[in-house]
CSV table of C-alpha atoms in Angstrom, one decimal:
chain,number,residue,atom,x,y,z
A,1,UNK,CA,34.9,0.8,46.7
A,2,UNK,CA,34.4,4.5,46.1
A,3,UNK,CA,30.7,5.6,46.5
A,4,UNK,CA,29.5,9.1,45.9
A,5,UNK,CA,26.1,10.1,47.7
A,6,UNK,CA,25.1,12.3,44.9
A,7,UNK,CA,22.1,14.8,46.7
A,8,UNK,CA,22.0,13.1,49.9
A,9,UNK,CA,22.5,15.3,53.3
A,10,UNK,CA,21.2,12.7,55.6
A,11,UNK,CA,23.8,10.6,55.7
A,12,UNK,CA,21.9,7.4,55.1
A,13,UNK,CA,22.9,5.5,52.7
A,14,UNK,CA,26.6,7.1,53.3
A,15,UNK,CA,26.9,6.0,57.0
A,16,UNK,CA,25.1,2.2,55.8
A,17,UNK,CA,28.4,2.4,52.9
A,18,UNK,CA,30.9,3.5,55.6
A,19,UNK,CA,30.0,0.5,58.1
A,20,UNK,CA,30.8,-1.8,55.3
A,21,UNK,CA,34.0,-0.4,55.2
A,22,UNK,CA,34.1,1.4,52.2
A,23,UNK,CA,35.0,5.3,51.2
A,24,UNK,CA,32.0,7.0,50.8
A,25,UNK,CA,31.4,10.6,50.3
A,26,UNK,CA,27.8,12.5,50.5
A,27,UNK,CA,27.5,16.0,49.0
A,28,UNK,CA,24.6,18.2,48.9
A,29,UNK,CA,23.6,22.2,49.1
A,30,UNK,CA,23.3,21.9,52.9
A,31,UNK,CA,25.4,20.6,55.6
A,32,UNK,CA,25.4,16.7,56.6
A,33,UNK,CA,22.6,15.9,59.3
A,34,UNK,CA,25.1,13.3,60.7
A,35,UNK,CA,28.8,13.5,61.0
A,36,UNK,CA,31.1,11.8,58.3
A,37,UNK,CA,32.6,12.6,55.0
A,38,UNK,CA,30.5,15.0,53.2
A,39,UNK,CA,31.0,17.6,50.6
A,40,UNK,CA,29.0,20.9,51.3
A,41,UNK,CA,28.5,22.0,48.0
A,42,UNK,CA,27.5,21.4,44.2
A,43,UNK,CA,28.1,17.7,43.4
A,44,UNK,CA,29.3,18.3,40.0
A,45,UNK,CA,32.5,19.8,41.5
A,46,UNK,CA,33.3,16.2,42.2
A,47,UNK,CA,31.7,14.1,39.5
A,48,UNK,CA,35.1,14.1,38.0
A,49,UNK,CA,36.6,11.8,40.7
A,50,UNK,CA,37.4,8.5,40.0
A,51,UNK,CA,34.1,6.4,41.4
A,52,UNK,CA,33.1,3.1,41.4
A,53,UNK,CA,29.8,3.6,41.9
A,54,UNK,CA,27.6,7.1,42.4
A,55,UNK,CA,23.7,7.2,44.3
A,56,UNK,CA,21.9,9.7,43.4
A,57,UNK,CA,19.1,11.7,44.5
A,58,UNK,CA,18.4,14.3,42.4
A,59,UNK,CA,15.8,17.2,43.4
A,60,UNK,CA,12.7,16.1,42.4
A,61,UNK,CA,10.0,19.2,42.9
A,62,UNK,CA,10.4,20.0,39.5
A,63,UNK,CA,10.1,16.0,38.0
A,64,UNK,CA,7.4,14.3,40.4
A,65,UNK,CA,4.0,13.8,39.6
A,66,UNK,CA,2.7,14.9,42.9
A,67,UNK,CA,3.9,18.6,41.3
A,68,UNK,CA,2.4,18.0,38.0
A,69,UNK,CA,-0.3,20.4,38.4
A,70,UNK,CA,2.7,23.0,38.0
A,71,UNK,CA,4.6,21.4,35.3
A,72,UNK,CA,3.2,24.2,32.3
A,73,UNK,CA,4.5,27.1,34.7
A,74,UNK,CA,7.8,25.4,35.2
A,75,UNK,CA,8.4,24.5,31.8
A,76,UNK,CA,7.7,28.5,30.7
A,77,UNK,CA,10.4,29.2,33.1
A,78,UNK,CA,13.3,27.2,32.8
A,79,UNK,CA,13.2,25.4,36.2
A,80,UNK,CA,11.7,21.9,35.0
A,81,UNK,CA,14.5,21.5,32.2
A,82,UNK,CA,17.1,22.0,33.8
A,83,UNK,CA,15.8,19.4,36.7
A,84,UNK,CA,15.7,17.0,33.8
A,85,UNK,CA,18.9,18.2,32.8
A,86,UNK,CA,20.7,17.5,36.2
A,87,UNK,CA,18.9,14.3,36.5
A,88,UNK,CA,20.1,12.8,33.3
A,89,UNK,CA,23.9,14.3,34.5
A,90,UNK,CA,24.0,11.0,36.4
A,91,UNK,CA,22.2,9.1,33.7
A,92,UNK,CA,25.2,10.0,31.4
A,93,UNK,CA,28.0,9.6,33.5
A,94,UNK,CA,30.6,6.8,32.6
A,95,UNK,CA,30.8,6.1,36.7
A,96,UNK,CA,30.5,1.4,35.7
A,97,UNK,CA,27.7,1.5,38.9
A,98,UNK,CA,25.1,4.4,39.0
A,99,UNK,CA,21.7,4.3,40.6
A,100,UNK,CA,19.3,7.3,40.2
A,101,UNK,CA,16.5,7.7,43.1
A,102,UNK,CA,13.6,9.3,42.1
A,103,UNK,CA,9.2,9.1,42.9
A,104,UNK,CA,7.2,8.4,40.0
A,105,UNK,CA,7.6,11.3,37.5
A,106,UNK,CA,8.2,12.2,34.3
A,107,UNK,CA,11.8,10.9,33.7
A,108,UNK,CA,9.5,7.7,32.8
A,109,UNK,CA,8.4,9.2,29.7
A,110,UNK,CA,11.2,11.6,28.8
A,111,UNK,CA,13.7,9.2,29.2
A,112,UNK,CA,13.3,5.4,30.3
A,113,UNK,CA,10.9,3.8,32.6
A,114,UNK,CA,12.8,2.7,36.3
A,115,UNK,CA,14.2,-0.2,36.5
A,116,UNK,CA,13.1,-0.9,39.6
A,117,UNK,CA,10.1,0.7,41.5
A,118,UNK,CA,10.0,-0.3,46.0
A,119,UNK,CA,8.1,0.6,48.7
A,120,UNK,CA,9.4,0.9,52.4
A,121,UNK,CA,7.4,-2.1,53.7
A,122,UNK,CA,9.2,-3.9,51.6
A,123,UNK,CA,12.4,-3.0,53.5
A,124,UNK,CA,11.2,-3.0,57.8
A,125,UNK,CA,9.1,0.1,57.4
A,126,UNK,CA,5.4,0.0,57.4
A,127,UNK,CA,4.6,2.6,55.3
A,128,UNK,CA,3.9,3.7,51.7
A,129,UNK,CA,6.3,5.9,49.3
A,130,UNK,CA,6.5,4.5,45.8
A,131,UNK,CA,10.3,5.4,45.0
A,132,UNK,CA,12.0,4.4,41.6
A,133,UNK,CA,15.3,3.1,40.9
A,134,UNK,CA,16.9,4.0,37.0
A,135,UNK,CA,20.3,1.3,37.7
A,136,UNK,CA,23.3,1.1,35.0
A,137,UNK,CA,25.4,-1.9,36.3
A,138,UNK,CA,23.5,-2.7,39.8
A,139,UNK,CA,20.8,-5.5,40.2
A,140,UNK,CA,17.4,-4.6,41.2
A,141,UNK,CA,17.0,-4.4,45.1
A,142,UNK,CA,15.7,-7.4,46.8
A,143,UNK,CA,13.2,-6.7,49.4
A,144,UNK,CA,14.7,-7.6,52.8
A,145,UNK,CA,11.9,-7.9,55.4
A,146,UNK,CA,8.5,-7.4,54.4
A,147,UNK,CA,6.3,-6.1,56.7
A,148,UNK,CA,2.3,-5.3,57.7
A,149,UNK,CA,1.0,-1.3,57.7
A,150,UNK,CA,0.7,0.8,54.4
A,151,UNK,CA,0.5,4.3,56.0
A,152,UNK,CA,1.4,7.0,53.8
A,153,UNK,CA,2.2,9.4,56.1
A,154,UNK,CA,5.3,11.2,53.6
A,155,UNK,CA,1.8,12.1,51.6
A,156,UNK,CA,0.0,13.6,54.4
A,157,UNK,CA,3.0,15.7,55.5
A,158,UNK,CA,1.7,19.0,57.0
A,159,UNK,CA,3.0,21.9,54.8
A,160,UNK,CA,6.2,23.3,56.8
A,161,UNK,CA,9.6,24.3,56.9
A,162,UNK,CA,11.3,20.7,56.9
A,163,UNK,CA,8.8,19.1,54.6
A,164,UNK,CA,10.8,18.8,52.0
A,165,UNK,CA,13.5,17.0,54.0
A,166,UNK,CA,11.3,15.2,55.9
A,167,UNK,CA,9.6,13.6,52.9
A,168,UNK,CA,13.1,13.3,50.8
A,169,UNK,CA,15.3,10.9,53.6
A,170,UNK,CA,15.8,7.6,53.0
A,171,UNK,CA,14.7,5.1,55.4
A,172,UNK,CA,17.2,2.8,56.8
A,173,UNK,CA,16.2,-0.3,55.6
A,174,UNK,CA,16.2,0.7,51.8
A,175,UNK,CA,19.6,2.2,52.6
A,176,UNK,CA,21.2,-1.1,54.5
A,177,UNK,CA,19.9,-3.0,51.5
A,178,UNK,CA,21.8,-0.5,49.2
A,179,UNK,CA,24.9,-1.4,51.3
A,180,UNK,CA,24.6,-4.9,51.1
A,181,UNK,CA,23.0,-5.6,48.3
A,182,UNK,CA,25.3,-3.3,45.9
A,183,UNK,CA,28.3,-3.4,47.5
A,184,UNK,CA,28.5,-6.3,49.4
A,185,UNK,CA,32.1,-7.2,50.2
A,186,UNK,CA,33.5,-6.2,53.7
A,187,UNK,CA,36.6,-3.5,53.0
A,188,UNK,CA,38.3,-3.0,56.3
A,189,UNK,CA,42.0,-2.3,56.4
């Protein structure tokens, strides 16, 4: 298969798709944390290829709840539509397989509730981080190893320079089960 890791520069879920044995290409604003295919630059330069199935992880300062005390401000400026905007570029595309990552925000009321809402202990990761999952063509995740501790410590990140990175990874569990729950097959030439 061809997977695009729309918004993703950690690699995750692009290095769990690679191991698998498929082509899989990240592409974010910033450089790739790990080596392996990966587009430096704005994703829609390459929404046009032809994939099979796109993962995307749109910004979400502008979208999450957490932020909502600076919705009014954002709205006055432009910044929160055209989040909304970009998100809903994935929504729209006519990629058969597309799932949109997101935390709870207001893409729930504007546009759809998820499909799908986890939590890292569901996935090997004691920890808490409601994430949601909007899916055209993909079943809902199945939780893989469920696990004791509920810390959230993404919540009680300290304010810094790598917060927002910090807080925006995904955890290697949720992306294995990405690999083999949505695209399965082995593909090694």
């Amino acid at each position: 298969m061809r997977i695009l890791l729309a918004c993703e520069c950690s690699g995750a879920v692009r290095d769990a798709m690679l191991a698998k044995g498929h082509e899989a290409l990240s592409c974010d604003l910033l450089p790739s944390e790990t080596p392996g295919p990966h587009y430096q630059g704005d994703v829609r330069d390459v929404l046009g290829y032809p994939w099979d199935m796109i993962i995307a992880f749109p910004p979400c300062t502008d979208l999450t709840v957490s932020g909502a005390r600076w919705f009014a401000g954002k709205k006055l400026t432009g910044a929160q539509y055209a989040s909304v905007a970009f998100f809903m570029t994935f929504a729209r595309h006519d990629c058969p397989c597309v799932a949109i990552e997101n935390p709870v925000g207001i893409m729930s009321s504007l546009w759809r509730k998820p499909d799908q809402v986890i939590q890292p202990w569901q996935f090997g990761h004691g920890e808490t981080k409601a994430t949601c999952l909007w899916l055209k063509g993909l079943p809902p995740l199945k939780p893989t190893s469920i696990v004791e501790g509920r810390d959230a410590r993404v919540h009680r990140m300290p304010p810094g320079p790598e917060r927002a990175r910090e807080r925006s990874r995904t955890y290697a569990g949720i992306a294995d089960a990405m690999a083999r729950q949505w695209a399965p097959q082995e593909v090694f030439a």
